[in-house]
Structures are given as C-alpha cells and as structure tokens.
Coordinates of C-alpha atoms in Angstrom, one line a residue:
Chain A
X1 CA 3.4 -87.8 -266.3
X2 CA 6.0 -84.4 -266.6
X3 CA 5.3 -81.3 -267.7
X4 CA 6.3 -78.3 -268.6
X5 CA 4.3 -75.2 -269.6
X6 CA 5.7 -71.7 -270.3
X7 CA 4.5 -68.6 -271.8
X8 CA 4.0 -68.1 -275.2
X9 CA 5.9 -66.1 -277.8
X10 CA 6.8 -64.4 -279.2
X11 CA 8.1 -61.6 -276.3
X12 CA 9.6 -57.9 -277.7
X13 CA 10.0 -55.5 -275.2
X14 CA 12.3 -52.5 -275.4
X15 CA 15.9 -52.2 -273.9
X16 CA 15.6 -51.6 -270.1
X17 CA 12.6 -53.4 -270.1
X18 CA 11.1 -55.6 -267.3
X19 CA 10.9 -59.0 -268.2
X20 CA 9.0 -61.7 -267.0
X21 CA 8.7 -65.3 -268.3
X22 CA 5.9 -67.4 -266.7
X23 CA 6.7 -71.6 -266.1
X24 CA 4.8 -73.9 -264.4
X25 CA 5.5 -77.1 -264.5
X26 CA 4.0 -80.9 -263.1
X27 CA 5.9 -83.2 -262.2
X28 CA 5.6 -86.3 -259.3
X29 CA 8.1 -86.2 -256.3
X30 CA 10.3 -83.3 -256.5
X31 CA 12.5 -82.0 -260.0
X32 CA 14.8 -80.0 -260.3
X33 CA 14.2 -77.0 -262.2
X34 CA 16.2 -75.4 -264.8
X35 CA 16.6 -72.4 -267.3
X36 CA 18.2 -73.1 -270.2
X37 CA 18.9 -70.0 -273.1
X38 CA 19.2 -70.5 -277.1
X39 CA 21.1 -68.2 -278.8
X40 CA 20.4 -68.4 -283.1
X41 CA 22.2 -71.2 -284.1
X42 CA 23.2 -72.5 -281.3
X43 CA 23.1 -74.8 -278.7
X44 CA 21.1 -74.5 -275.3
X45 CA 23.2 -73.2 -272.5
X46 CA 22.0 -73.2 -269.0
X47 CA 20.8 -70.1 -267.7
X48 CA 19.9 -71.3 -263.9
X49 CA 18.6 -73.5 -261.7
X50 CA 17.3 -74.2 -258.0
X51 CA 17.2 -77.9 -256.9
X52 CA 15.2 -77.5 -253.6
X53 CA 11.6 -75.5 -253.1
X54 CA 12.3 -72.0 -252.4
X55 CA 15.7 -72.1 -253.9
X56 CA 16.3 -68.9 -256.4
X57 CA 18.2 -69.4 -259.3
X58 CA 20.6 -66.5 -260.4
X59 CA 22.8 -65.5 -263.3
X60 CA 23.4 -62.6 -265.4
X61 CA 20.9 -60.6 -263.3
X62 CA 17.6 -63.6 -264.7
X63 CA 16.3 -64.7 -261.4
X64 CA 13.9 -66.7 -260.6
X65 CA 12.3 -68.9 -257.7
X66 CA 11.0 -72.7 -257.1
X67 CA 7.8 -72.2 -255.7
X68 CA 6.5 -75.4 -255.3
X69 CA 3.1 -73.9 -254.0
X70 CA 2.6 -73.0 -257.0
X71 CA 4.4 -75.5 -259.0
X72 CA 6.1 -72.3 -260.7
X73 CA 9.8 -71.0 -261.8
X74 CA 8.8 -68.0 -263.4
X75 CA 12.2 -66.3 -265.3
X76 CA 12.5 -62.6 -264.6
X77 CA 14.9 -59.6 -265.5
X78 CA 15.1 -56.8 -263.9
X79 CA 16.4 -54.5 -267.3
X80 CA 16.9 -56.3 -270.0
X81 CA 19.6 -55.9 -273.1
X82 CA 19.4 -55.9 -276.9
X83 CA 22.5 -59.1 -276.6
X84 CA 19.4 -60.4 -274.2
X85 CA 17.4 -61.6 -277.2
X86 CA 17.0 -65.6 -277.5
X87 CA 14.7 -68.3 -276.4
X88 CA 14.0 -69.3 -273.6
X89 CA 13.3 -72.9 -272.4
X90 CA 11.7 -73.4 -269.0
X91 CA 13.0 -77.3 -268.6
X92 CA 12.9 -80.4 -264.6
X93 CA 14.8 -83.1 -264.2
X94 CA 12.1 -85.2 -262.6
X95 CA 14.5 -87.0 -260.6
X96 CA 18.2 -86.9 -259.0
X97 CA 20.1 -88.9 -261.1
X98 CA 20.6 -89.1 -264.7
X99 CA 17.4 -88.9 -266.4
X100 CA 15.8 -86.8 -269.9
X101 CA 15.1 -83.1 -269.0
X102 CA 11.2 -82.3 -270.0
X103 CA 11.3 -79.3 -271.8
X104 CA 8.8 -76.6 -272.3
X105 CA 7.9 -75.3 -275.4
X106 CA 10.3 -72.8 -275.8
X107 CA 9.9 -68.4 -275.5
X108 CA 11.6 -66.4 -277.7
X109 CA 12.4 -62.3 -276.9
X110 CA 13.0 -60.1 -278.3
X111 CA 14.7 -56.2 -277.0
X112 CA 14.6 -53.7 -279.3
X113 CA 16.7 -50.4 -278.9
Chain B
X30 CA 30.6 -74.8 -266.2
X31 CA 31.3 -78.1 -267.9
X32 CA 31.7 -77.8 -271.7
X33 CA 30.2 -80.7 -274.0
X34 CA 31.4 -80.4 -277.8
X35 CA 29.8 -81.6 -281.3
X36 CA 31.5 -81.9 -284.7
X37 CA 31.0 -81.2 -287.2
X38 CA 28.7 -78.0 -286.4
X39 CA 27.2 -78.0 -290.1
X40 CA 26.8 -81.1 -292.7
X41 CA 25.3 -80.9 -295.8
X42 CA 25.0 -84.3 -297.7
X43 CA 23.3 -86.1 -300.5
X44 CA 20.0 -88.1 -299.8
X45 CA 21.3 -91.6 -299.1
X46 CA 24.5 -91.6 -297.6
X47 CA 25.9 -91.7 -294.1
X48 CA 26.7 -88.8 -292.0
X49 CA 28.1 -89.1 -288.3
X50 CA 28.3 -86.5 -285.6
X51 CA 30.0 -86.5 -282.3
X52 CA 29.5 -85.8 -278.8
X53 CA 32.0 -85.1 -276.9
X54 CA 32.4 -84.0 -272.9
X55 CA 35.9 -82.2 -272.4
X56 CA 36.5 -81.7 -268.4
X57 CA 34.6 -83.9 -267.1
X58 CA 32.5 -88.7 -267.8
X59 CA 29.5 -88.2 -269.2
X60 CA 27.6 -91.4 -268.3
X61 CA 24.6 -90.1 -269.8
X62 CA 24.7 -88.4 -273.2
X63 CA 21.2 -87.6 -274.6
X64 CA 20.4 -87.2 -278.2
X65 CA 17.9 -84.5 -279.2
X66 CA 16.5 -83.0 -282.9
X67 CA 15.4 -79.6 -283.1
X68 CA 13.0 -78.5 -285.9
X69 CA 13.0 -74.7 -286.4
X70 CA 11.1 -72.8 -283.9
X71 CA 10.1 -76.1 -282.0
X72 CA 11.8 -77.1 -278.4
X73 CA 14.2 -80.1 -278.2
X74 CA 12.6 -84.0 -278.9
X75 CA 14.0 -86.2 -277.0
X76 CA 16.4 -89.0 -279.6
X77 CA 17.8 -91.7 -277.3
X78 CA 19.4 -92.2 -274.4
X79 CA 22.9 -93.6 -273.8
X80 CA 24.5 -94.9 -271.0
X81 CA 28.6 -95.6 -271.5
X82 CA 29.0 -99.2 -272.6
X83 CA 25.7 -100.6 -273.0
X84 CA 22.7 -100.1 -275.5
X85 CA 21.0 -96.6 -276.1
X86 CA 17.4 -96.5 -274.4
X87 CA 15.1 -94.6 -278.1
X88 CA 11.9 -92.7 -277.7
X89 CA 9.3 -93.7 -278.8
X90 CA 9.0 -93.1 -283.2
X91 CA 12.3 -93.0 -283.5
X92 CA 13.9 -95.5 -286.1
X93 CA 17.0 -97.2 -283.6
X94 CA 18.6 -98.6 -287.1
X95 CA 18.4 -95.6 -288.5
X96 CA 20.0 -93.7 -286.2
X97 CA 22.5 -95.1 -284.5
X98 CA 23.9 -94.3 -281.0
X99 CA 27.4 -95.5 -279.7
X100 CA 28.4 -94.4 -276.6
X101 CA 31.9 -96.1 -276.5
X102 CA 33.7 -94.1 -273.6
X103 CA 32.9 -91.4 -270.8
X104 CA 33.7 -89.1 -272.9
X105 CA 32.2 -89.4 -276.5
X106 CA 29.0 -90.4 -278.2
X107 CA 28.2 -90.4 -281.9
X108 CA 24.7 -90.4 -283.5
X109 CA 24.7 -92.1 -287.3
X110 CA 22.2 -91.2 -289.3
X111 CA 22.1 -93.7 -291.7
X112 CA 21.0 -93.5 -295.3
X113 CA 19.8 -90.3 -294.9
X114 CA 16.9 -88.4 -296.4
X115 CA 15.9 -84.9 -296.4
X116 CA 13.0 -85.5 -293.9
X117 CA 16.4 -86.0 -291.4
X118 CA 17.0 -82.1 -292.2
X119 CA 17.4 -81.1 -289.0
X120 CA 19.8 -79.8 -285.9
X121 CA 20.9 -82.0 -283.7
X122 CA 21.6 -81.6 -280.1
X123 CA 23.6 -83.6 -277.4
X124 CA 23.9 -83.1 -273.5
X125 CA 25.7 -84.9 -271.0
X126 CA 25.7 -85.6 -267.9
X127 CA 27.7 -87.0 -265.2
X128 CA 27.3 -88.9 -262.1
X129 CA 24.2 -88.5 -259.4
X130 CA 24.8 -84.1 -261.1
X131 CA 20.9 -83.9 -262.3
X132 CA 22.5 -80.7 -264.6
X133 CA 23.1 -81.4 -268.2
X134 CA 25.3 -79.4 -270.5
X135 CA 24.5 -79.2 -274.1
X136 CA 26.6 -79.1 -276.9
X137 CA 26.3 -76.5 -279.5
X138 CA 24.4 -78.4 -281.8
X139 CA 24.5 -79.9 -285.5
X140 CA 22.7 -78.9 -288.5
X141 CA 22.3 -81.2 -290.6
X142 CA 21.1 -80.9 -294.4
X143 CA 20.2 -83.7 -296.9
X144 CA 19.6 -82.3 -300.1

C-alpha cells in the first residue's frame, strides 16, 4: 500500500539554524510528492511539490528533492526564521488524478530567537 | 495559487443540533473535493471524497448518515454534521482539486465545538 513516514517532532531550532525534516514513502507506481505547512489554527498550505524522480521543489527558501532510489523527499532550509514555526506534513498522491493524498503524521517545528 | 474557502471558520453548537460547513473553490472548478478531520496535534484523517454531481465515497468507519456531503456544483461542497455530539468536536478541513491536477488546495479549516 501507500504510506508516508516522516520524522517525529517536535523539532526545536535556533533562528538561522539549518533545517532537515526527513520523509520517506512507500508507493506503487510513480507518485507525486508534496510538503504542506500548517500554521497554528489554520488549514494546510502547499509549500512545494515534485512530480517525478530527481525533481526539486522549492519555495520560500525551502527545498526538497524527489529521490526515487531512496524513496525520500526530505525537506531542507538553510536558515530558519521564527516565522517558520509550524507543523510540516509530507504527502503523496499515488496517481495523477483526483485521488486522496496520503499524509505523514506531521512534524512540529519551533524556531526560537 | 488556487484559493479554497471554508465557512464558518468556527462554530459552537449544542448537542443534538446539525451544523453545515461550506467549502468553496474561489478561482477554479473543483471536480473533486475531499473532507478531512484533524484531532489536536495529529495528522489529517480522510473522511470522504466528493465528486461533483455524484454521491460521496466515505472512508471505512465514517458514518455517511451522520456526515452528509453534498457536492452540487463545481465550486461548492458542503459537509453537514447531523445531530452533533461532543465527540464530533474537531477541526474539519476540506481540499479541492480540478481536472487532472494532482495538487490539492486546502481550505483554512472549520473548528467545531459541540457542547
């Protein structure tokens, strides 16, 4: 079946530290991969995506590369800010159509000044 | 990017009443909408998949008579929690996608508190 595993939080970092949130997946076929961010009390916002192997998604200083050989889509940012404090969800869409996303459990990030 | 709205953002109701939550795609036509439920500090749990003009497909364990879903147009889906009870209190989030897009856009969520 399809599943997403991401590192458990919470992750606490100082401002300007380097961030990595690991995400690995299991899927049949060729899924699309996503990172969503959820700020406190809000819904999910698409952060970045990649639709095929070796694609790199990037947005707001965050990036993630679709690694088929390691079935991974790790999220990275070189220098985090307090405003990046949120919950980050890794997700996959197992097909190219309108199918439900499969989510990881989420990783809570807290950035302190 | 595409915008999805939800209304209301927050609702408090008495036990036994019904609550309707609207999910709208504002700048695109959503052939499919998804309804999720999120408990505190947990991930999203898919409740049902809603396709315009057809009956919703519910996930195992979700009572279709309790959580009524209607997707009457390409821009609107509604979730009605019937005879709500305190255990239905949760954060309900919808998402929408259109055509062959694999990207889903999420609404801001509706926080339901049943007293």
